[in-house]
Tab-separated table of N, CA and C in Angstrom:
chain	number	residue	atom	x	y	z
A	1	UNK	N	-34.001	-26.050	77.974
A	1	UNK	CA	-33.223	-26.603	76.882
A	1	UNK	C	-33.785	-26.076	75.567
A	2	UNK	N	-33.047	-25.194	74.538
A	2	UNK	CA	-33.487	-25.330	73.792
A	2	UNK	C	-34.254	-26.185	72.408
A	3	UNK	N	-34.402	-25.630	71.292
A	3	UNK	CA	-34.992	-26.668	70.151
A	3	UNK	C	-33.605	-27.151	69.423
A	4	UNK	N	-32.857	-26.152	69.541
A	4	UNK	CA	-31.645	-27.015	68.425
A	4	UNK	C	-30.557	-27.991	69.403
A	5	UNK	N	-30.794	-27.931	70.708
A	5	UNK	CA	-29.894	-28.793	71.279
A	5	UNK	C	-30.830	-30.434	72.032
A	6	UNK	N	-31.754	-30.298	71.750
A	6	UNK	CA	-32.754	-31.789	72.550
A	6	UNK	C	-32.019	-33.163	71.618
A	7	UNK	N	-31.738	-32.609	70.176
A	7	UNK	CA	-31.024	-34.037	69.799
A	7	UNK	C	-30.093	-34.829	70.016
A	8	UNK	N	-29.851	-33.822	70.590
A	8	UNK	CA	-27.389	-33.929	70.873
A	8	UNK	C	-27.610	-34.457	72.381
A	9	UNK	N	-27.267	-35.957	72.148
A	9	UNK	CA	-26.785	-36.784	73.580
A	9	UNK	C	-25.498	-36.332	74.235
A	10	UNK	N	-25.602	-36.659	75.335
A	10	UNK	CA	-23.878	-36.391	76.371
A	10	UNK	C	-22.966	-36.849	74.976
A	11	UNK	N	-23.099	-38.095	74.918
A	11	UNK	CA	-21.966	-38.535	74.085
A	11	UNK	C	-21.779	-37.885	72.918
A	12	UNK	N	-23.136	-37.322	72.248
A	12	UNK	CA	-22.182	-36.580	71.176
A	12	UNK	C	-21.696	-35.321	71.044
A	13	UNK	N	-21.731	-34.838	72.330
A	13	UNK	CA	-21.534	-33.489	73.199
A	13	UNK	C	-20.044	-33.839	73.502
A	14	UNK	N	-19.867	-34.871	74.163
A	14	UNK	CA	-18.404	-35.222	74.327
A	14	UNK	C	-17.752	-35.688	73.046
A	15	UNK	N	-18.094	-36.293	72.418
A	15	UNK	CA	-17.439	-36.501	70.694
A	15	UNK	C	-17.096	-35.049	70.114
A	16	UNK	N	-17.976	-34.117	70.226
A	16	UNK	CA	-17.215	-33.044	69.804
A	16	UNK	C	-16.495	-32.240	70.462
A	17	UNK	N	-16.631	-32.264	71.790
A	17	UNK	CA	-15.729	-31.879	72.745
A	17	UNK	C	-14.077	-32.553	72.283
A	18	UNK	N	-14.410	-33.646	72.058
A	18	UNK	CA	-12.918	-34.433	71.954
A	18	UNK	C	-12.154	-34.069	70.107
A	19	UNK	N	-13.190	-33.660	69.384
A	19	UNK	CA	-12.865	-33.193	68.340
A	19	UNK	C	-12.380	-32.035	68.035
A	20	UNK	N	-12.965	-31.129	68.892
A	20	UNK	CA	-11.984	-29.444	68.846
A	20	UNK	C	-11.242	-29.734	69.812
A	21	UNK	N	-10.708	-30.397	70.834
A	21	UNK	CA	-9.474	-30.974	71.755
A	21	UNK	C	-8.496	-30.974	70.715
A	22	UNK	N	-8.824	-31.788	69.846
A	22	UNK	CA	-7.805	-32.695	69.184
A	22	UNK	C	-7.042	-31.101	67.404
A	23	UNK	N	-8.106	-30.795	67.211
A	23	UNK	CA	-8.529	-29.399	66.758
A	23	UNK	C	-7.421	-28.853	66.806
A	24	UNK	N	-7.800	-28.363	68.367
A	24	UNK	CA	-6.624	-27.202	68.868
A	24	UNK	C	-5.216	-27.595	69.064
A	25	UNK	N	-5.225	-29.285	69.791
A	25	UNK	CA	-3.724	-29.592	69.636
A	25	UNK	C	-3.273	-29.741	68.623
A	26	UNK	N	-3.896	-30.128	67.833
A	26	UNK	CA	-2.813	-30.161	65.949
A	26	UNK	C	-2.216	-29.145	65.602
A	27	UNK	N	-2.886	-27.630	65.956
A	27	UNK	CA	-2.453	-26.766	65.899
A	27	UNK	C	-1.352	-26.080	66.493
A	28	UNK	N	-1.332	-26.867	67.923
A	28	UNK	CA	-0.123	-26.518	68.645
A	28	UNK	C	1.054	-27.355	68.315
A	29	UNK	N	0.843	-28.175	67.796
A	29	UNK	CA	2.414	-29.151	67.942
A	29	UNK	C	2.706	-29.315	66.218
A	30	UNK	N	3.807	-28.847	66.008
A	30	UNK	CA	4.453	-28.643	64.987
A	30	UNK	C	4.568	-30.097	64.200
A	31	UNK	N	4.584	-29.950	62.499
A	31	UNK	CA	4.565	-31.069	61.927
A	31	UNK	C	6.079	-31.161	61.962
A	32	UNK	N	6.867	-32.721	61.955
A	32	UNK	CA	7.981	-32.773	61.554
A	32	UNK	C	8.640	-31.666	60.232
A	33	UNK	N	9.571	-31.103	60.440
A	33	UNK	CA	10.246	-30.056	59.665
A	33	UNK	C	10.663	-30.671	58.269
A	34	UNK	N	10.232	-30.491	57.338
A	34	UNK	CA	11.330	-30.866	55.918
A	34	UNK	C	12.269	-29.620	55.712
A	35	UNK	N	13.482	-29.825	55.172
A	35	UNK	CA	14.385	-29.250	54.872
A	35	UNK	C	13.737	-28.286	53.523
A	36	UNK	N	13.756	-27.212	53.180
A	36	UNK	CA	13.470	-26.358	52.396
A	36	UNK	C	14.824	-26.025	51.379
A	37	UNK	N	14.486	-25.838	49.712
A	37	UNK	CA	15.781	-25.529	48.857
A	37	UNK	C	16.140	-24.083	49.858
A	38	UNK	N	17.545	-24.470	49.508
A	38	UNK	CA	18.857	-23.607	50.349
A	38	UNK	C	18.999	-24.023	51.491
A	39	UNK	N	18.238	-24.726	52.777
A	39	UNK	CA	18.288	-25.161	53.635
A	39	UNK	C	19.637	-25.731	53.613
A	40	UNK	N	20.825	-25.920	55.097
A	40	UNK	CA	21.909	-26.575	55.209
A	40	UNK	C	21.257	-28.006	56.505
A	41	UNK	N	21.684	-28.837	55.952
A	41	UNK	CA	21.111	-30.067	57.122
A	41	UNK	C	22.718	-30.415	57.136
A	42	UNK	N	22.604	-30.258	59.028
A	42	UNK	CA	23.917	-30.275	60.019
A	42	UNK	C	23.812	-31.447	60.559
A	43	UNK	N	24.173	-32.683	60.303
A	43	UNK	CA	24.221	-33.902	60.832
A	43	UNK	C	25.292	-34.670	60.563
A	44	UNK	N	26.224	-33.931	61.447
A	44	UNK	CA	27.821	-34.450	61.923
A	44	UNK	C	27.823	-35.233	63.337
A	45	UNK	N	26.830	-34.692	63.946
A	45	UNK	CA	26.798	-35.959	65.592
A	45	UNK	C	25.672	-35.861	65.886
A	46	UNK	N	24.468	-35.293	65.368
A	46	UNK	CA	22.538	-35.683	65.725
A	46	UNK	C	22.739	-36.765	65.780
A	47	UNK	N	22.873	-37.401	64.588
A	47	UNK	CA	22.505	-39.450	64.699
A	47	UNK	C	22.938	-39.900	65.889
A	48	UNK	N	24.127	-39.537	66.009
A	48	UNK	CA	25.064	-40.340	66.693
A	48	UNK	C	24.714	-40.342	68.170
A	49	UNK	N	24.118	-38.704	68.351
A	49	UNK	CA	24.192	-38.322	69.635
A	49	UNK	C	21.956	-38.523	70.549
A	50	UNK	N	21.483	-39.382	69.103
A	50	UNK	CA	20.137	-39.776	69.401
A	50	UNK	C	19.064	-38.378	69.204
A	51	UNK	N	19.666	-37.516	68.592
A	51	UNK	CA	18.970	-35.956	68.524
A	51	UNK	C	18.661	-36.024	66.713
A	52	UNK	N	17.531	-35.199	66.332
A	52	UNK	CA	17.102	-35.136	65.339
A	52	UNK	C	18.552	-34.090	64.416
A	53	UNK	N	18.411	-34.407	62.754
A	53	UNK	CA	19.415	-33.136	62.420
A	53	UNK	C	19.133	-32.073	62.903
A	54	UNK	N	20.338	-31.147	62.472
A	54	UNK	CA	19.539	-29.571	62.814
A	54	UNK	C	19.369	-28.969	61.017
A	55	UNK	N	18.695	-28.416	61.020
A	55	UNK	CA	17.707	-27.728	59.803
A	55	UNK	C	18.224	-25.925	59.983
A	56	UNK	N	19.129	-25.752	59.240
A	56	UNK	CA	19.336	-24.263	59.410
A	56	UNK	C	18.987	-23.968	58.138
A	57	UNK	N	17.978	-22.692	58.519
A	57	UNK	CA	17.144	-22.142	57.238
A	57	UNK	C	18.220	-20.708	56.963
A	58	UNK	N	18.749	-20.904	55.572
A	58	UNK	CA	19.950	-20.344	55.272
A	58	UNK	C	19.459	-19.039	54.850
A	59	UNK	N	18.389	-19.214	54.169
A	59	UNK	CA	18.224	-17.933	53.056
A	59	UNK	C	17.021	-16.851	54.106
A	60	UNK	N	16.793	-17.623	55.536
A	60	UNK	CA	16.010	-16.791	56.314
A	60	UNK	C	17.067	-15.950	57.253
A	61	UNK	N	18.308	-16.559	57.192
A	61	UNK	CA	19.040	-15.253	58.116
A	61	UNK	C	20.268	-14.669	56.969
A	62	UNK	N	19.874	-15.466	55.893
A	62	UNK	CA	20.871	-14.100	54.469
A	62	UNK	C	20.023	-13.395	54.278
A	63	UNK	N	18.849	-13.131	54.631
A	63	UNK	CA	17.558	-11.887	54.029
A	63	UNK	C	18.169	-10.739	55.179
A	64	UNK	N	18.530	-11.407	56.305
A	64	UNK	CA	18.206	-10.618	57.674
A	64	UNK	C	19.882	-10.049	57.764
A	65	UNK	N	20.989	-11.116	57.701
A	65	UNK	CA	22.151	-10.523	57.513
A	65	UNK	C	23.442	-10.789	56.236
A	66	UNK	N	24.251	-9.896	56.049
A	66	UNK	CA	25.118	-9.961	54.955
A	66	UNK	C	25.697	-11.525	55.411
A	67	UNK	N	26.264	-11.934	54.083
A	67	UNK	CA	27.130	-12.686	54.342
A	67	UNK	C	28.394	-13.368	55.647
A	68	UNK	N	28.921	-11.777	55.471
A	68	UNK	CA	30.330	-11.672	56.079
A	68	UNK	C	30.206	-11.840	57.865
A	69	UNK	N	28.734	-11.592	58.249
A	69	UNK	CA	28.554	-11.485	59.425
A	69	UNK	C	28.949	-13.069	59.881
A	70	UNK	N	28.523	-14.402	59.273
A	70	UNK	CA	28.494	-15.746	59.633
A	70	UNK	C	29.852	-15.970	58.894
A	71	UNK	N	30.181	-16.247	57.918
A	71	UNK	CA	30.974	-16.209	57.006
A	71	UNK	C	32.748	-15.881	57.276
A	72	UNK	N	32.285	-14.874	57.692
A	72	UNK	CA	34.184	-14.114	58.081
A	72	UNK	C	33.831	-13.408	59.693
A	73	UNK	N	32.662	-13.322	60.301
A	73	UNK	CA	32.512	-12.615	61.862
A	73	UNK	C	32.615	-14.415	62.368
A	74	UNK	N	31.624	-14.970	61.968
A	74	UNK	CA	31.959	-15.861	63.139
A	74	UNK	C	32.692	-17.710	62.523
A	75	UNK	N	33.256	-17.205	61.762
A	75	UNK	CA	33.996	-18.320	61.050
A	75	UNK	C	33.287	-19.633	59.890
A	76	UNK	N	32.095	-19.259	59.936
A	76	UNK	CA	31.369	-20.385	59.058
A	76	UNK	C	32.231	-21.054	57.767
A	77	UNK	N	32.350	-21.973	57.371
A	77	UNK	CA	33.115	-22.325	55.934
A	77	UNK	C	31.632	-22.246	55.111
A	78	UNK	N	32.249	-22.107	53.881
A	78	UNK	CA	31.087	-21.838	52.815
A	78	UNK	C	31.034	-23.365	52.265
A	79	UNK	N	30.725	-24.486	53.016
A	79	UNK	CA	30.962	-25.352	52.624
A	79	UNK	C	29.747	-26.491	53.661
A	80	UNK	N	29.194	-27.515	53.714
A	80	UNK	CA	27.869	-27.829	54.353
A	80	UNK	C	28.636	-29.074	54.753
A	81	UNK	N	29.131	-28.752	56.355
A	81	UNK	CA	29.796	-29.997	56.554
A	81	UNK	C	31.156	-29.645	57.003
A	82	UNK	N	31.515	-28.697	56.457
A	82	UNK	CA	32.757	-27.854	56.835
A	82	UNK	C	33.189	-27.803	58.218
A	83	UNK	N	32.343	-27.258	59.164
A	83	UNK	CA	32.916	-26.534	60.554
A	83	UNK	C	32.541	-27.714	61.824
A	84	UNK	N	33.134	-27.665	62.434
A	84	UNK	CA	33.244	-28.907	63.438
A	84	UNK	C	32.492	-28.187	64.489
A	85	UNK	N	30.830	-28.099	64.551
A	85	UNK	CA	30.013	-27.625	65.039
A	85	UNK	C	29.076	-28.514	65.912
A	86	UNK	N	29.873	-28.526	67.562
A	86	UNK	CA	29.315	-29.188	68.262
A	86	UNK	C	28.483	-28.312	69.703
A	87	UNK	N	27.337	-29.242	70.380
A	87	UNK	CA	26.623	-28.267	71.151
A	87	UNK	C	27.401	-27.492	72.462
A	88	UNK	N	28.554	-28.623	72.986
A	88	UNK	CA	30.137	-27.800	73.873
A	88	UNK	C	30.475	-26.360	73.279
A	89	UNK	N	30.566	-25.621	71.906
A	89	UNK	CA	31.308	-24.819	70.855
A	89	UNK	C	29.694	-23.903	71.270
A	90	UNK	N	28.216	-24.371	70.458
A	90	UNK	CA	27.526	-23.602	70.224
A	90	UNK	C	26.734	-22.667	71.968
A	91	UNK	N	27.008	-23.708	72.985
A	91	UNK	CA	27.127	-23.133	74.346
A	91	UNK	C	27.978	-21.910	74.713
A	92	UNK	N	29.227	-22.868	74.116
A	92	UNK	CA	30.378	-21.473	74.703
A	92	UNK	C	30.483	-19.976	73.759
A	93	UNK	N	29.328	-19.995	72.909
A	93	UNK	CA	29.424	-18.741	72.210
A	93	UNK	C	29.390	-18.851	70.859
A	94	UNK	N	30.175	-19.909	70.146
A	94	UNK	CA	30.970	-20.188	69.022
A	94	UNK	C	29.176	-20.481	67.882
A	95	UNK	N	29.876	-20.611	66.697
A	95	UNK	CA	29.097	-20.274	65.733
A	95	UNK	C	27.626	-19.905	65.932
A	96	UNK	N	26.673	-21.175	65.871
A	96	UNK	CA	25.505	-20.282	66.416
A	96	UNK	C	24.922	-19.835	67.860
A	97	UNK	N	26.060	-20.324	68.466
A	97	UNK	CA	25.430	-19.503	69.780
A	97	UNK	C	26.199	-17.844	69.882
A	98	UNK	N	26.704	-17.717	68.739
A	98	UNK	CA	27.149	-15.962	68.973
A	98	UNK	C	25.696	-15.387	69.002
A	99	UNK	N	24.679	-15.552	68.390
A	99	UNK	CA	23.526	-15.178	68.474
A	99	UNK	C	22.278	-15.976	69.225
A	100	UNK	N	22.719	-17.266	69.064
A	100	UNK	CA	21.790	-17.811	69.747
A	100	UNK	C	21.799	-18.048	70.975
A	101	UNK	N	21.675	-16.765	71.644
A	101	UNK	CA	22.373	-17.417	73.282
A	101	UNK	C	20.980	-16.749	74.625
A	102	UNK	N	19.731	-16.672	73.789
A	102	UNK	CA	18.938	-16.294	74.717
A	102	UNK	C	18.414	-14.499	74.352
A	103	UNK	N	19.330	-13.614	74.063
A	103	UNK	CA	19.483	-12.363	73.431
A	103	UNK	C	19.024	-11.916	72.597
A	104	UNK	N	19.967	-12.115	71.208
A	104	UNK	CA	19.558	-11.751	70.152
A	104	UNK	C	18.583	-12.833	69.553
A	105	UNK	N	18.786	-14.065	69.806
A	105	UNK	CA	17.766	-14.803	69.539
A	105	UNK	C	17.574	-16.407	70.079
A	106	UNK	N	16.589	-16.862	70.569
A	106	UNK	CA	16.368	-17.853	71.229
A	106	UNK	C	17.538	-18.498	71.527
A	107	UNK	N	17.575	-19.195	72.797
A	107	UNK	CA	18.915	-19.651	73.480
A	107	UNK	C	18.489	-21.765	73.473
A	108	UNK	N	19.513	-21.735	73.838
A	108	UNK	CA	19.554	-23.725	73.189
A	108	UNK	C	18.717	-24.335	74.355
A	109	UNK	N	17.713	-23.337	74.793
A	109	UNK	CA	17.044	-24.731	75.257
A	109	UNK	C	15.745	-25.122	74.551
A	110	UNK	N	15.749	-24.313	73.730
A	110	UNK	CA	14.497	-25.028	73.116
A	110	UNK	C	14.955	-26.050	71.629
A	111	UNK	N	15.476	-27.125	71.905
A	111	UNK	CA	16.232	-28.088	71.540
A	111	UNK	C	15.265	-28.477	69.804
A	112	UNK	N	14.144	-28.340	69.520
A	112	UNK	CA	13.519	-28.813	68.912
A	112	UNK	C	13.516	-27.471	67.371
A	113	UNK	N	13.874	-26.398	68.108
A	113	UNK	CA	13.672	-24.905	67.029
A	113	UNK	C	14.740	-25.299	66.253
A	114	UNK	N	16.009	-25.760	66.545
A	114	UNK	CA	16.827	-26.304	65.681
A	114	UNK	C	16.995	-27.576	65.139
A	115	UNK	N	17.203	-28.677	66.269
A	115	UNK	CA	17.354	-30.253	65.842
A	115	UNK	C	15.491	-30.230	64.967
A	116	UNK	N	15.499	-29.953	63.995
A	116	UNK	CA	14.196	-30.428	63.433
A	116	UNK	C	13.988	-31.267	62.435
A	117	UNK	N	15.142	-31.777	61.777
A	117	UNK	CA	15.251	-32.316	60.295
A	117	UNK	C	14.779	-34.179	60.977
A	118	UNK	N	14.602	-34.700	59.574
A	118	UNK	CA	14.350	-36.299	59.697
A	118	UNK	C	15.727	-36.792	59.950
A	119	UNK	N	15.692	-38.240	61.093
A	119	UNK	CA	16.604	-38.573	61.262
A	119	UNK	C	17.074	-39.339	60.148
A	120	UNK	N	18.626	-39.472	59.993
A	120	UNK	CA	19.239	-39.826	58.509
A	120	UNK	C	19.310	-38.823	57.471
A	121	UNK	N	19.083	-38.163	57.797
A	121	UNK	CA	19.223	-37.442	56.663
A	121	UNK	C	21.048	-36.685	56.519
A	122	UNK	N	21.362	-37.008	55.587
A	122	UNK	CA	22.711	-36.408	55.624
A	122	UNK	C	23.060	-34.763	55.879
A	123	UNK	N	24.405	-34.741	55.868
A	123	UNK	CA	24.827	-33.107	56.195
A	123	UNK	C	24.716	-32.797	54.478
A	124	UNK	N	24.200	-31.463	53.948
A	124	UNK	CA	24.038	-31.582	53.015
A	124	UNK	C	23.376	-30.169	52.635
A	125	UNK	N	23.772	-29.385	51.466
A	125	UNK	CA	22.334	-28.241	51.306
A	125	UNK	C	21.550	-28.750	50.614
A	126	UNK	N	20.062	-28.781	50.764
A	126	UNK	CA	19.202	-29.359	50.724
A	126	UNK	C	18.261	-28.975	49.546
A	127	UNK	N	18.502	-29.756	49.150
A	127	UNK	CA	17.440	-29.380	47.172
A	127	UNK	C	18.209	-28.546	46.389
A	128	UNK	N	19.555	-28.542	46.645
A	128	UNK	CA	20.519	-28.097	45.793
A	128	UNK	C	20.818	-28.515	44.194
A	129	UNK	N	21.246	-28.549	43.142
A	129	UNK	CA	21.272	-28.376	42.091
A	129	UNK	C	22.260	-29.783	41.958
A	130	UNK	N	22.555	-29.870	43.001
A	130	UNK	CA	23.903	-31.015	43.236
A	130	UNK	C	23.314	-32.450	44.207
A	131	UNK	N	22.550	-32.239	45.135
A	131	UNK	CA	22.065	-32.978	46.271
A	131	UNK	C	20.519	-33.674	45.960
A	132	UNK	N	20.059	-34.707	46.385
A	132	UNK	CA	18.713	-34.695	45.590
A	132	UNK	C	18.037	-34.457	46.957
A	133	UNK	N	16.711	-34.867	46.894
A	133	UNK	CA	15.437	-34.565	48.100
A	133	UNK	C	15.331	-35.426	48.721
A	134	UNK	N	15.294	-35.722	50.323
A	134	UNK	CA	15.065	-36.978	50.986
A	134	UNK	C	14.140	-37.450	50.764
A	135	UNK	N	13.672	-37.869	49.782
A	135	UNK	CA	12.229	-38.643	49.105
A	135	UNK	C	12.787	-39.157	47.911
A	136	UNK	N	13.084	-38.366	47.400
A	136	UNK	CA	14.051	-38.679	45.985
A	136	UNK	C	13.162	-37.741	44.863
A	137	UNK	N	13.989	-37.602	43.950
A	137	UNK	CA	13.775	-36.281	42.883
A	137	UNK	C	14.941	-35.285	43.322
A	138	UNK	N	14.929	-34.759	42.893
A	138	UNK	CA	15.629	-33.013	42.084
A	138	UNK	C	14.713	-31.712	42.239
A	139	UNK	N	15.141	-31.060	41.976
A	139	UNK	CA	14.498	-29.909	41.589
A	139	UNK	C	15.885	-28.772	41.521
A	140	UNK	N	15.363	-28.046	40.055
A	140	UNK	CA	16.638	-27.124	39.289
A	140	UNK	C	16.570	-26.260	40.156
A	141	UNK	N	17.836	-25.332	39.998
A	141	UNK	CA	17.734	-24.418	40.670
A	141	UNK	C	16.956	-23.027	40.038
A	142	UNK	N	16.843	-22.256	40.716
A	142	UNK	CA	16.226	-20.912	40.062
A	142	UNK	C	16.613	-20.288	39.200
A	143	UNK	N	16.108	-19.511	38.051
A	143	UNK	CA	16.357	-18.937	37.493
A	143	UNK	C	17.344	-17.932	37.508
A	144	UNK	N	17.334	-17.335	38.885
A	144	UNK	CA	18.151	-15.979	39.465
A	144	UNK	C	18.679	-16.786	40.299
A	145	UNK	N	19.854	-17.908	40.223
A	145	UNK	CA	20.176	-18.144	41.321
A	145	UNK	C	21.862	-17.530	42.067
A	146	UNK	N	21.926	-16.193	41.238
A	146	UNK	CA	22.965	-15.544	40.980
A	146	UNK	C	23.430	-15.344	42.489
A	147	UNK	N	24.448	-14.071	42.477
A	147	UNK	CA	24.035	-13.606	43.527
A	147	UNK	C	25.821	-13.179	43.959
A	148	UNK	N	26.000	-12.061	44.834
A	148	UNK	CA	26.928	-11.554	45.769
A	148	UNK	C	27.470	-12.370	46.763
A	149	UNK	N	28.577	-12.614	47.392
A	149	UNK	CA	28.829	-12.774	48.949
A	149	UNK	C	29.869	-12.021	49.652
């Protein structure tokens, strides 16, 4: 046995055992999701249906694609609340399962990558200039909040 370990009892060998346990799982399991400005929160039947909202991060797939691809390819309304977007529709192909179907990008069984928002929270874009924060406050919009579609 060495000199730097004769002090350290089982138990506090296991106390820190149970402390990088706990360590590593924090790391694995995701904090509840807040909705991010531009974020759209889709909660037309989550509540209803006992599932968290879904949290679609808007401005992470307008970096990745034009407009017109969601917009006028697969019918989106430019409107948060608009499209009668149920998981029957997103199975059979229809809005986000044109992509989300396992392929081009993760397929609906991992139920949690989408339903992530707090429950109650309305359908809504989220920290919009118009909408406030599920906490309460505002926040303006950007400076450049210009922009093409």
């Amino acid at each position: 046995m060495s000199k730097e370990s004769k002090g350290i009892g089982p138990a506090a060998r296991l106390a820190a055992l149970v402390l990088l346990g706990c360590a590593l799982f924090a790391g694995l399991v995701p904090p509840d999701a807040r909705a991010e400005y531009g974020d759209v929160v889709i909660n037309n039947y989550s509540d209803k249906s006992g599932m968290r909202p879904v949290v679609f991060p808007h401005w992470f797939h307008r970096i990745r694609y034009r407009c017109k691809v969601c917009h006028a390819d697969l019918g989106f309304k430019f409107q948060a609340g608009g499209n009668d977007i149920n998981m029957v529709k997103v199975i059979d192909g229809q809005f986000c399962g044109a992509c989300h179907n396992g392929e081009v990008a993760w397929g609906i069984e991992n139920c949690n990558m989408c339903h992530s928002g707090k429950n109650g929270t309305p359908t809504q874009v989220h920290e919009s200039t118009t909408n406030s924060l599920v906490g309460g406050g505002t926040r303006p919009a950007p400076a450049a909040a210009g922009g093409t579609k």
